[in-house]
Short mmCIF file of C-alpha atoms and ligand atoms in Angstrom, two decimals:
data_model
loop_
_atom_site.label_atom_id
_atom_site.label_comp_id
_atom_site.label_asym_id
_atom_site.label_seq_id
_atom_site.Cartn_x
_atom_site.Cartn_y
_atom_site.Cartn_z
CA UNK A 1 9.99 -35.50 -37.05
CA UNK A 2 6.48 -34.79 -35.65
CA UNK A 3 3.82 -32.33 -36.61
CA UNK A 4 3.32 -30.19 -33.58
CA UNK A 5 0.50 -27.64 -32.82
CA UNK A 6 1.13 -25.21 -30.08
CA UNK A 7 -1.87 -23.22 -28.77
CA UNK A 8 -1.15 -19.92 -27.22
CA UNK A 9 1.58 -17.46 -28.22
CA UNK A 10 2.50 -16.16 -24.77
CA UNK A 11 5.67 -16.78 -22.66
CA UNK A 12 5.18 -20.55 -22.42
CA UNK A 13 3.87 -21.10 -25.95
CA UNK A 14 6.64 -19.12 -27.56
CA UNK A 15 9.39 -21.10 -25.75
CA UNK A 16 7.62 -24.45 -26.41
CA UNK A 17 7.29 -23.73 -30.10
CA UNK A 18 10.90 -22.45 -30.46
CA UNK A 19 12.27 -25.48 -28.61
CA UNK A 20 10.25 -28.04 -30.55
CA UNK A 21 11.18 -26.39 -33.88
CA UNK A 22 14.84 -26.18 -32.88
CA UNK A 23 14.72 -29.93 -32.36
CA UNK A 24 13.65 -30.42 -35.93
CA UNK A 25 9.86 -30.78 -35.49
CA UNK A 26 7.34 -29.09 -37.84
CA UNK A 27 5.68 -26.58 -35.53
CA UNK A 28 2.52 -24.44 -35.98
CA UNK A 29 1.84 -21.79 -33.33
CA UNK A 30 -1.77 -20.63 -32.99
CA UNK A 31 -2.46 -17.33 -31.12
CA UNK A 32 -5.89 -15.85 -30.74
CA UNK A 33 -4.67 -12.25 -30.60
CA UNK A 34 -3.53 -10.27 -33.65
CA UNK A 35 0.05 -10.42 -32.28
CA UNK A 36 2.23 -12.52 -30.06
CA UNK A 37 3.06 -12.06 -26.38
CA UNK A 38 0.40 -9.58 -25.48
CA UNK A 39 0.53 -10.26 -21.67
CA UNK A 40 4.27 -10.35 -21.82
CA UNK A 41 4.14 -6.79 -23.24
CA UNK A 42 2.25 -5.45 -20.30
CA UNK A 43 4.17 -7.41 -17.62
CA UNK A 44 6.02 -5.59 -15.01
CA UNK A 45 4.21 -2.37 -15.95
CA UNK A 46 5.66 -2.65 -19.50
CA UNK A 47 9.17 -3.31 -18.16
CA UNK A 48 8.76 -7.09 -17.92
CA UNK A 49 10.19 -8.61 -14.72
CA UNK A 50 11.48 -11.64 -16.66
CA UNK A 51 12.75 -13.79 -13.90
CA UNK A 52 14.27 -13.79 -10.51
CA UNK A 53 17.93 -14.00 -9.56
CA UNK A 54 19.39 -16.84 -7.50
CA UNK A 55 19.93 -20.62 -7.59
CA UNK A 56 17.08 -22.81 -8.77
CA UNK A 57 16.51 -23.95 -5.18
CA UNK A 58 15.54 -20.38 -4.04
CA UNK A 59 13.22 -19.94 -7.00
CA UNK A 60 11.47 -23.22 -6.28
CA UNK A 61 11.16 -22.11 -2.60
CA UNK A 62 9.03 -19.13 -3.66
CA UNK A 63 6.17 -21.49 -4.82
CA UNK A 64 4.10 -23.76 -2.61
CA UNK A 65 5.70 -27.00 -1.79
CA UNK A 66 3.53 -28.94 -4.29
CA UNK A 67 4.27 -26.44 -7.09
CA UNK A 68 8.02 -26.26 -6.26
CA UNK A 69 8.27 -30.01 -6.40
CA UNK A 70 6.43 -30.02 -9.73
CA UNK A 71 8.63 -27.31 -11.20
CA UNK A 72 11.95 -28.79 -10.19
CA UNK A 73 12.71 -30.92 -13.33
CA UNK A 74 11.66 -28.20 -15.86
CA UNK A 75 13.44 -25.36 -13.91
CA UNK A 76 16.66 -27.40 -13.85
CA UNK A 77 16.41 -28.06 -17.52
CA UNK A 78 15.83 -24.33 -18.40
CA UNK A 79 16.56 -21.99 -15.49
CA UNK A 80 16.82 -18.30 -15.05
CA UNK A 81 20.39 -18.21 -16.40
CA UNK A 82 19.31 -20.17 -19.45
CA UNK A 83 16.52 -17.62 -20.14
CA UNK A 84 18.88 -14.73 -19.80
CA UNK A 85 21.51 -16.26 -22.01
CA UNK A 86 19.02 -16.93 -24.69
CA UNK A 87 17.80 -13.41 -24.56
CA UNK A 88 21.33 -11.96 -24.47
CA UNK A 89 22.13 -13.73 -27.71
CA UNK A 90 19.20 -11.92 -29.21
CA UNK A 91 20.48 -8.54 -28.00
CA UNK A 92 18.32 -8.26 -24.82
CA UNK A 93 20.62 -7.21 -21.94
CA UNK A 94 19.20 -7.53 -18.48
CA UNK A 95 19.96 -6.35 -14.94
CA UNK A 96 19.02 -7.52 -11.45
CA UNK A 97 17.51 -5.20 -8.91
CA UNK A 98 18.52 -5.29 -5.23
CA UNK A 99 15.44 -7.32 -4.43
CA UNK A 100 16.44 -9.97 -7.04
CA UNK A 101 14.02 -9.11 -9.74
CA UNK A 102 15.52 -9.28 -13.25
CA UNK A 103 14.44 -6.82 -15.95
CA UNK A 104 15.70 -5.93 -19.45
CA UNK A 105 17.89 -2.80 -19.34
CA UNK A 106 15.71 0.29 -18.74
CA UNK A 107 14.67 1.72 -22.10
CA UNK A 108 11.20 2.59 -23.47
CA UNK A 109 9.46 -0.60 -24.65
CA UNK A 110 11.73 -3.06 -22.82
CA UNK A 111 9.00 -5.64 -22.48
CA UNK A 112 8.31 -5.33 -26.26
CA UNK A 113 12.01 -6.03 -26.87
CA UNK A 114 11.58 -9.35 -25.00
CA UNK A 115 8.66 -10.33 -27.25
CA UNK A 116 10.61 -9.31 -30.37
CA UNK A 117 13.53 -11.49 -29.31
CA UNK A 118 11.15 -14.56 -29.03
CA UNK A 119 9.50 -13.63 -32.34
CA UNK A 120 12.95 -13.74 -33.86
CA UNK A 121 13.73 -16.98 -32.28
CA UNK A 122 10.59 -18.77 -33.41
CA UNK A 123 10.93 -17.38 -36.95
CA UNK A 124 14.49 -18.50 -37.13
CA UNK A 125 13.62 -21.95 -35.91
CA UNK A 126 10.97 -22.25 -38.70
CA UNK A 127 7.80 -22.07 -36.63
CA UNK A 128 4.71 -21.37 -38.70
CA UNK A 129 3.00 -18.51 -36.65
CA UNK A 130 -0.70 -18.03 -37.13
CA UNK A 131 -2.15 -14.95 -35.30
CA UNK A 132 -5.84 -14.20 -35.08
CA UNK A 133 -6.38 -17.90 -34.70
CA UNK A 134 -8.54 -18.67 -31.65
CA UNK A 135 -8.99 -22.34 -30.94
CA UNK A 136 -12.70 -23.06 -30.32
CA UNK A 137 -12.59 -26.61 -29.18
CA UNK A 138 -10.57 -29.80 -28.79
CA UNK A 139 -11.39 -33.21 -30.39
CA UNK A 140 -10.35 -36.62 -29.20
CA UNK A 141 -10.45 -38.86 -26.28
CA UNK A 142 -7.75 -40.24 -24.06
CA UNK A 143 -5.13 -41.35 -24.97
CA UNK A 144 -5.20 -39.30 -28.16
CA UNK A 145 -6.12 -35.77 -28.95
CA UNK A 146 -6.94 -35.76 -32.61
CA UNK A 147 -7.54 -32.14 -33.49
CA UNK A 148 -8.08 -28.57 -32.51
CA UNK A 149 -10.98 -26.66 -34.03
CA UNK A 150 -10.65 -23.08 -35.33
CA UNK A 151 -13.39 -21.05 -36.85
CA UNK A 152 -12.69 -21.98 -40.42
CA UNK A 153 -10.66 -25.14 -40.13
CA UNK A 154 -9.78 -28.25 -38.06
CA UNK A 155 -6.13 -28.89 -37.45
CA UNK A 156 -4.76 -32.38 -36.86
CA UNK A 157 -1.25 -33.01 -35.53
CA UNK A 158 0.92 -35.69 -33.95
CA UNK A 159 1.50 -33.67 -30.74
CA UNK A 160 -0.46 -30.80 -29.20
CA UNK A 161 0.88 -28.41 -26.70
CA UNK A 162 -1.61 -26.25 -24.83
CA UNK A 163 -0.14 -22.96 -23.55
CA UNK A 164 -3.26 -20.85 -23.26
CA UNK A 165 -2.45 -19.18 -19.99
CA UNK A 166 -4.73 -18.32 -17.09
CA UNK A 167 -8.03 -16.48 -16.80
CA UNK A 168 -7.02 -13.04 -15.57
CA UNK A 169 -6.82 -9.91 -17.85
CA UNK A 170 -9.19 -11.52 -20.38
CA UNK A 171 -8.59 -8.49 -22.68
CA UNK A 172 -5.08 -9.95 -23.27
CA UNK A 173 -6.67 -13.08 -24.76
CA UNK A 174 -6.75 -15.30 -21.70
CA UNK A 175 -10.32 -16.20 -21.08
CA UNK A 176 -9.60 -19.54 -19.43
CA UNK A 177 -12.09 -21.45 -21.52
CA UNK A 178 -9.52 -24.24 -22.32
CA UNK A 179 -9.56 -25.46 -18.72
CA UNK A 180 -13.32 -26.32 -19.09
CA UNK A 181 -12.69 -28.24 -22.29
CA UNK A 182 -9.90 -30.23 -20.59
CA UNK A 183 -12.26 -30.99 -17.74
CA UNK A 184 -14.88 -32.23 -20.12
CA UNK A 185 -12.29 -34.58 -21.55
CA UNK A 186 -11.74 -36.02 -18.07
CA UNK A 187 -8.62 -34.12 -17.11
CA UNK A 188 -8.44 -33.22 -13.39
CA UNK A 189 -8.48 -29.55 -12.83
CA UNK A 190 -8.71 -27.02 -10.06
CA UNK A 191 -11.11 -24.08 -10.84
CA UNK A 192 -9.71 -20.68 -11.52
CA UNK A 193 -9.29 -18.57 -8.39
CA UNK A 194 -8.12 -14.91 -7.91
CA UNK A 195 -4.48 -14.21 -7.14
CA UNK A 196 -2.08 -11.35 -7.00
CA UNK A 197 -4.96 -8.89 -7.37
CA UNK A 198 -5.99 -5.59 -5.64
CA UNK A 199 -8.45 -6.02 -2.78
CA UNK A 200 -11.67 -3.95 -2.75
CA UNK A 201 -12.94 -3.07 0.70
CA UNK A 202 -16.46 -3.02 1.99
CA UNK A 203 -15.81 0.49 3.41
CA UNK A 204 -13.10 1.97 1.15
CA UNK A 205 -11.44 5.31 1.95
CA UNK A 206 -11.50 7.18 -1.34
CA UNK A 207 -10.20 10.27 0.46
CA UNK A 208 -6.95 8.40 1.14
CA UNK A 209 -6.42 7.36 -2.48
CA UNK A 210 -2.72 7.27 -3.30
CA UNK A 211 -1.51 7.22 0.34
CA UNK A 212 0.95 4.40 1.07
CA UNK A 213 1.74 2.45 4.24
CA UNK A 214 5.35 1.37 4.14
CA UNK A 215 7.78 -0.88 5.89
CA UNK A 216 5.16 -2.81 7.96
CA UNK A 217 3.07 -5.91 7.64
CA UNK A 218 -0.38 -6.55 6.21
CA UNK A 219 -2.33 -9.03 8.36
CA UNK A 220 -5.33 -11.16 7.55
CA UNK A 221 -7.52 -12.44 10.39
CA UNK A 222 -10.68 -14.45 10.44
CA UNK A 223 -12.87 -11.42 11.39
CA UNK A 224 -12.14 -8.35 13.49
CA UNK A 225 -11.17 -10.33 16.59
CA UNK A 226 -10.41 -13.60 14.90
CA UNK A 227 -7.27 -15.68 14.71
CA UNK A 228 -4.37 -14.65 12.45
CA UNK A 229 -4.60 -16.45 9.07
CA UNK A 230 -1.77 -14.96 7.12
CA UNK A 231 0.52 -11.93 7.04
CA UNK A 232 2.80 -10.40 4.52
CA UNK A 233 5.60 -7.83 5.06
CA UNK A 234 5.53 -5.07 2.52
CA UNK A 235 3.95 -1.86 1.39
CA UNK A 236 0.37 -1.11 0.48
CA UNK A 237 -1.46 1.78 -1.19
CA UNK A 238 -5.06 3.00 -0.69
CA UNK A 239 -7.09 3.10 -3.94
CA UNK A 240 -10.49 4.58 -4.61
CA UNK A 241 -12.21 1.24 -3.95
CA UNK A 242 -9.85 -0.44 -1.56
CA UNK A 243 -6.18 -1.49 -1.42
CA UNK A 244 -3.33 -2.34 -3.78
CA UNK A 245 0.45 -2.64 -3.60
CA UNK A 246 2.87 -5.54 -3.02
CA UNK A 247 1.55 -6.78 0.30
CA UNK A 248 -2.01 -6.62 -0.87
CA UNK A 249 -1.34 -8.61 -4.05
CA UNK A 250 0.46 -11.32 -2.20
CA UNK A 251 -2.38 -11.62 0.43
CA UNK A 252 -5.23 -11.41 -2.14
CA UNK A 253 -5.67 -15.16 -2.63
CA UNK A 254 -5.76 -16.02 1.15
CA UNK A 255 -8.09 -12.97 1.64
CA UNK A 256 -10.51 -14.22 -0.91
CA UNK A 257 -10.47 -17.78 0.49
CA UNK A 258 -11.18 -16.47 4.05
CA UNK A 259 -13.93 -14.15 2.71
CA UNK A 260 -15.65 -17.03 0.96
CA UNK A 261 -15.28 -19.09 4.11
CA UNK A 262 -17.18 -16.45 6.01
CA UNK A 263 -14.85 -14.06 7.78
CA UNK A 264 -11.93 -11.99 6.66
CA UNK A 265 -10.52 -8.79 8.19
CA UNK A 266 -7.36 -6.78 7.22
CA UNK A 267 -5.20 -4.63 9.33
CA UNK A 268 -1.69 -3.15 8.89
CA UNK A 269 1.10 -2.91 11.50
CA UNK A 270 3.56 -0.07 10.75
CA UNK A 271 5.38 -1.10 14.10
CA UNK A 272 6.08 -4.71 14.29
CA UNK A 273 6.80 -4.84 18.03
CA UNK A 274 4.11 -6.33 20.28
CA UNK A 275 1.52 -3.80 21.40
CA UNK A 276 2.78 -4.03 25.02
CA UNK A 277 6.27 -2.98 23.99
CA UNK A 278 4.86 -0.13 21.84
CA UNK A 279 2.81 0.96 24.85
CA UNK A 280 5.79 0.88 27.11
CA UNK A 281 7.84 2.98 24.67
CA UNK A 282 4.89 5.47 24.47
CA UNK A 283 4.71 5.74 28.24
CA UNK A 284 8.41 6.40 28.37
CA UNK A 285 7.92 9.12 25.72
CA UNK A 286 5.03 10.59 27.82
CA UNK A 287 7.47 10.89 30.73
CA UNK A 288 10.42 12.23 28.88
CA UNK A 289 8.55 14.48 26.43
CA UNK A 290 5.20 15.35 28.02
CA UNK A 291 4.40 18.28 25.77
CA UNK A 292 4.83 16.34 22.56
CA UNK A 293 1.59 16.31 20.64
CA UNK A 294 -0.09 12.92 20.10
CA UNK A 295 -0.44 13.87 16.47
CA UNK A 296 3.34 14.33 16.17
CA UNK A 297 3.99 10.95 17.76
CA UNK A 298 1.50 9.27 15.39
CA UNK A 299 2.98 11.13 12.38
CA UNK A 300 6.31 9.31 13.07
CA UNK A 301 4.72 6.00 12.35
CA UNK A 302 1.86 6.78 9.92
CA UNK A 303 1.52 9.03 6.82
CA UNK A 304 0.77 12.66 7.66
CA UNK A 305 -2.45 12.59 5.68
CA UNK A 306 -3.95 9.94 7.93
CA UNK A 307 -3.11 11.39 11.25
CA UNK A 308 -5.75 13.95 11.75
CA UNK A 309 -8.68 11.83 10.37
CA UNK A 310 -7.54 8.85 12.45
CA UNK A 311 -7.35 10.87 15.67
CA UNK A 312 -10.71 12.39 14.96
CA UNK A 313 -12.25 8.93 14.33
CA UNK A 314 -10.78 7.93 17.72
CA UNK A 315 -12.32 10.93 19.42
CA UNK A 316 -8.86 12.33 20.26
CA UNK A 317 -7.76 15.95 19.84
CA UNK A 318 -5.13 16.49 17.11
CA UNK A 319 -3.68 19.26 19.34
CA UNK A 320 -3.60 17.23 22.61
CA UNK A 321 -0.27 16.61 24.36
CA UNK A 322 1.01 13.15 25.36
CA UNK A 323 0.91 14.06 29.02
CA UNK A 324 -2.91 14.51 28.84
CA UNK A 325 -3.56 11.13 27.29
CA UNK A 326 -5.61 8.85 29.53
CA UNK A 327 -4.81 5.07 29.51
CA UNK A 328 -7.53 4.22 27.00
CA UNK A 329 -6.48 6.90 24.57
CA UNK A 330 -2.89 5.75 24.80
CA UNK A 331 -3.98 2.28 23.96
CA UNK A 332 -5.96 3.59 20.97
CA UNK A 333 -2.81 5.24 19.64
CA UNK A 334 -0.89 2.04 20.09
CA UNK A 335 -3.52 0.04 18.20
CA UNK A 336 -3.38 2.46 15.30
CA UNK A 337 0.32 1.66 14.72
CA UNK A 338 0.31 -2.04 15.58
CA UNK A 339 -3.11 -3.03 13.90
CA UNK A 340 -4.42 -0.18 11.81
CA UNK A 341 -7.94 -1.47 10.88
CA UNK A 342 -8.45 -1.59 7.14
CA UNK A 343 -11.64 -3.65 7.33
CA UNK A 344 -13.45 -6.42 5.60
CA UNK A 345 -12.81 -7.09 1.91
CA UNK A 346 -15.24 -7.38 -0.95
CA UNK A 347 -14.88 -10.13 -3.58
CA UNK A 348 -11.35 -10.12 -5.12
CA UNK A 349 -11.54 -10.04 -8.99
CA UNK A 350 -10.19 -12.94 -10.94
CA UNK A 351 -9.86 -10.65 -13.95
CA UNK A 352 -7.66 -8.11 -12.18
CA UNK A 353 -5.02 -10.58 -10.91
CA UNK A 354 -1.45 -10.78 -12.21
CA UNK A 355 -2.05 -14.51 -12.34
CA UNK A 356 -4.95 -16.85 -11.87
CA UNK A 357 -4.55 -19.54 -9.40
CA UNK A 358 -6.05 -22.96 -10.29
CA UNK A 359 -5.64 -24.71 -13.58
CA UNK A 360 -4.73 -28.29 -14.62
CA UNK A 361 -4.10 -30.35 -11.52
CA UNK A 362 -0.30 -30.86 -11.21
CA UNK A 363 -0.88 -34.49 -10.21
CA UNK A 364 -2.27 -35.10 -13.70
CA UNK A 365 0.89 -33.99 -15.42
CA UNK A 366 4.35 -35.62 -15.77
CA UNK A 367 6.67 -32.80 -14.46
CA UNK A 368 9.52 -33.83 -16.79
CA UNK A 369 7.74 -33.92 -20.12
CA UNK A 370 4.49 -31.95 -19.28
CA UNK A 371 2.53 -34.74 -20.94
CA UNK A 372 -0.91 -35.25 -19.41
CA UNK A 373 -1.09 -38.52 -17.68
CA UNK A 374 -3.29 -40.99 -19.58
CA UNK A 375 -2.67 -39.16 -22.80
CA UNK A 376 0.01 -39.88 -25.45
CA UNK A 377 0.17 -36.67 -27.41
CA UNK A 378 -1.16 -33.84 -25.19
CA UNK A 379 1.05 -31.53 -23.23
CA UNK A 380 0.20 -28.57 -21.05
CA UNK A 381 2.45 -25.68 -19.89
CA UNK A 382 2.50 -22.23 -18.38
CA UNK A 383 -0.19 -20.62 -16.35
CA UNK A 384 -2.83 -23.14 -17.66
CA UNK A 385 -1.22 -25.39 -15.04
CA UNK A 386 -2.18 -24.98 -11.41
CA UNK A 387 0.97 -22.84 -10.90
CA UNK A 388 0.98 -19.35 -9.18
CA UNK A 389 4.11 -17.79 -7.84
CA UNK A 390 4.50 -14.58 -5.98
CA UNK A 391 5.32 -11.28 -7.69
CA UNK A 392 8.96 -11.05 -8.66
CA UNK A 393 9.45 -12.78 -12.07
CA UNK A 394 8.60 -16.21 -10.80
CA UNK A 395 5.49 -16.63 -12.92
CA UNK A 396 7.31 -15.87 -16.21
CA UNK A 397 10.10 -18.16 -15.22
CA UNK A 398 7.60 -20.94 -14.57
CA UNK A 399 6.08 -20.35 -18.03
CA UNK A 400 9.44 -20.32 -19.73
CA UNK A 401 10.66 -23.49 -17.91
CA UNK A 402 7.51 -25.54 -18.41
CA UNK A 403 7.29 -24.29 -22.02
CA UNK A 404 10.83 -25.52 -22.64
CA UNK A 405 10.06 -28.97 -21.15
CA UNK A 406 6.83 -29.23 -23.12
CA UNK A 407 8.68 -28.43 -26.39
CA UNK A 408 11.49 -30.91 -25.70
CA UNK A 409 9.91 -33.76 -27.81
C1 LIG B 1 -0.57 -6.93 -15.65
C2 LIG B 1 0.35 -8.07 -15.38
C3 LIG B 1 1.61 -7.97 -15.12
C4 LIG B 1 2.46 -9.10 -15.00
N1 LIG B 1 3.76 -8.88 -14.64
C5 LIG B 1 4.56 -9.93 -14.51
C6 LIG B 1 5.98 -9.81 -14.33
O1 LIG B 1 6.46 -8.71 -14.36
N2 LIG B 1 6.72 -10.88 -14.03
C7 LIG B 1 6.22 -12.13 -14.05
O2 LIG B 1 6.89 -13.14 -13.79
N3 LIG B 1 4.92 -12.28 -14.32
C8 LIG B 1 4.07 -11.27 -14.51
N4 LIG B 1 2.74 -11.49 -14.86
C9 LIG B 1 2.28 -12.84 -14.96
C10 LIG B 1 2.75 -13.40 -16.31
O3 LIG B 1 2.55 -12.44 -17.34
C11 LIG B 1 1.98 -14.75 -16.67
O4 LIG B 1 2.16 -15.58 -15.57
C12 LIG B 1 2.62 -15.34 -17.92
O5 LIG B 1 2.42 -14.52 -19.03
C13 LIG B 1 1.96 -16.74 -18.20
O6 LIG B 1 2.44 -17.13 -19.48
P1 LIG B 1 1.57 -18.11 -20.33
O7 LIG B 1 2.38 -18.28 -21.65
O8 LIG B 1 1.21 -19.36 -19.61
O9 LIG B 1 0.26 -17.36 -20.66
P2 LIG B 1 0.16 -16.00 -21.49
O10 LIG B 1 1.35 -15.24 -21.63
O11 LIG B 1 -1.11 -15.33 -20.97
O12 LIG B 1 -0.22 -16.53 -23.00
C14 LIG B 1 -1.39 -17.33 -23.24
C15 LIG B 1 -1.70 -16.96 -24.72
O13 LIG B 1 -2.68 -17.96 -25.20
C16 LIG B 1 -3.58 -17.25 -25.97
N5 LIG B 1 -4.85 -18.01 -25.97
C17 LIG B 1 -5.67 -18.23 -24.96
N6 LIG B 1 -6.70 -18.97 -25.32
C18 LIG B 1 -6.53 -19.27 -26.63
C19 LIG B 1 -7.37 -20.01 -27.60
N7 LIG B 1 -8.45 -20.59 -27.27
N8 LIG B 1 -6.78 -20.11 -28.86
C20 LIG B 1 -5.67 -19.51 -29.19
N9 LIG B 1 -4.90 -18.73 -28.28
C21 LIG B 1 -5.37 -18.68 -27.04
C22 LIG B 1 -3.76 -15.90 -25.34
O14 LIG B 1 -4.26 -14.95 -26.22
C23 LIG B 1 -2.35 -15.60 -24.81
O15 LIG B 1 -1.60 -14.82 -25.83
C24 LIG B 1 1.87 -10.32 -15.08
C25 LIG B 1 0.56 -10.57 -15.43
C26 LIG B 1 -0.22 -9.41 -15.65
C27 LIG B 1 -1.64 -9.65 -15.99
#
């Protein structure tokens, strides 16, 4: 039986502590906040998108190749079904949405019910939970970590499991400082980087706040006329300072990388056909329906609230008929629905991301045990690792699976 200290009482730390204690180890769980699972409680807008449906293979495919390869052993050991079974035994029933996202049954405070289930599990397994306990430093040198420092005490243990999460939403307790301490101990890391975050624009459209573009594709190019860097099919919504919504979150990391490299430009296609095909269809419409107003045609493909301002910006009359459109004006209309310019981004915020990319370099960690290479008694799990999946329950599943593997001592 080992004395185990788990640092961080979020998704990964709760599972790691429960697992290690269930295997008979003496476990102390240290959490900086006054209560456990603070980020879990706000996940999925308070509904907690726990995991994603499907076989492990399809969950792994949602991550980058390197991350998927790393996650394979821990996901196979504790997959989505295992998470759901564990929670069901604690009275948390779940359901899958059509898009594969799994949630607790809809009722007020469903995310809190998930945290309560984990609180019960760790308590029953005999974990000693200490909240309000922020670790302020690590002591030791490879291959042994000897202690973690708290404000009033220094805790020694046989095994340490670090589950301190990422660096976004610092108000939930995740300030990312542990990554710097690990780097100082010689552990290879990748610096924190924004991901799954809203994108502020250099020229936002506050008058369009709340308007959504749906069913199309958000595109990132290296500057206005530059080559295509990335695209994501999905909806977006205009905010006071820029853009948010599913497609925006997914493209935020690539956008910030492009911005830092010098040129990033965003546009949205509500029609996915090539511009030439849309132009041909518009010309056919001009012939068959010459009195149709250009504004009516545009309103079929873009939200009503945008039609008039966009026509005005393009110097076109909102009351003009299709038959009166010269070639250039027709091409302008086509461009609005195949590549509506959204503009250049401003810096994407690390703090506002649903995850933080970066973390402990995966190559420095044994993917079966989560032991740091070169260390005997130091394990790392959850978002502290260089793991960042898309929206859809993948990030919590990665935290649960790696937490389970780290706690399997
Ligand atoms: C708004 C929002 C919504 C999200 N929604 C979803 C969703 O629906 N589905 C999904 O899959 N993912 C979602 N995520 C992502 C997901 O919540 C995280 O990826 C996941 O919680 C990571 O788990 P973790 O245990 O590694 O870290 P966390 O859950 O962040 O836990 C880390 C814990 O460590 C503690 N800690 C940090 N430093 C110290 C220290 N020095 N000493 C002591 N304790 C410390 C923190 O207080 C924190 O409680 C969301 C994230 C956000 C911000």
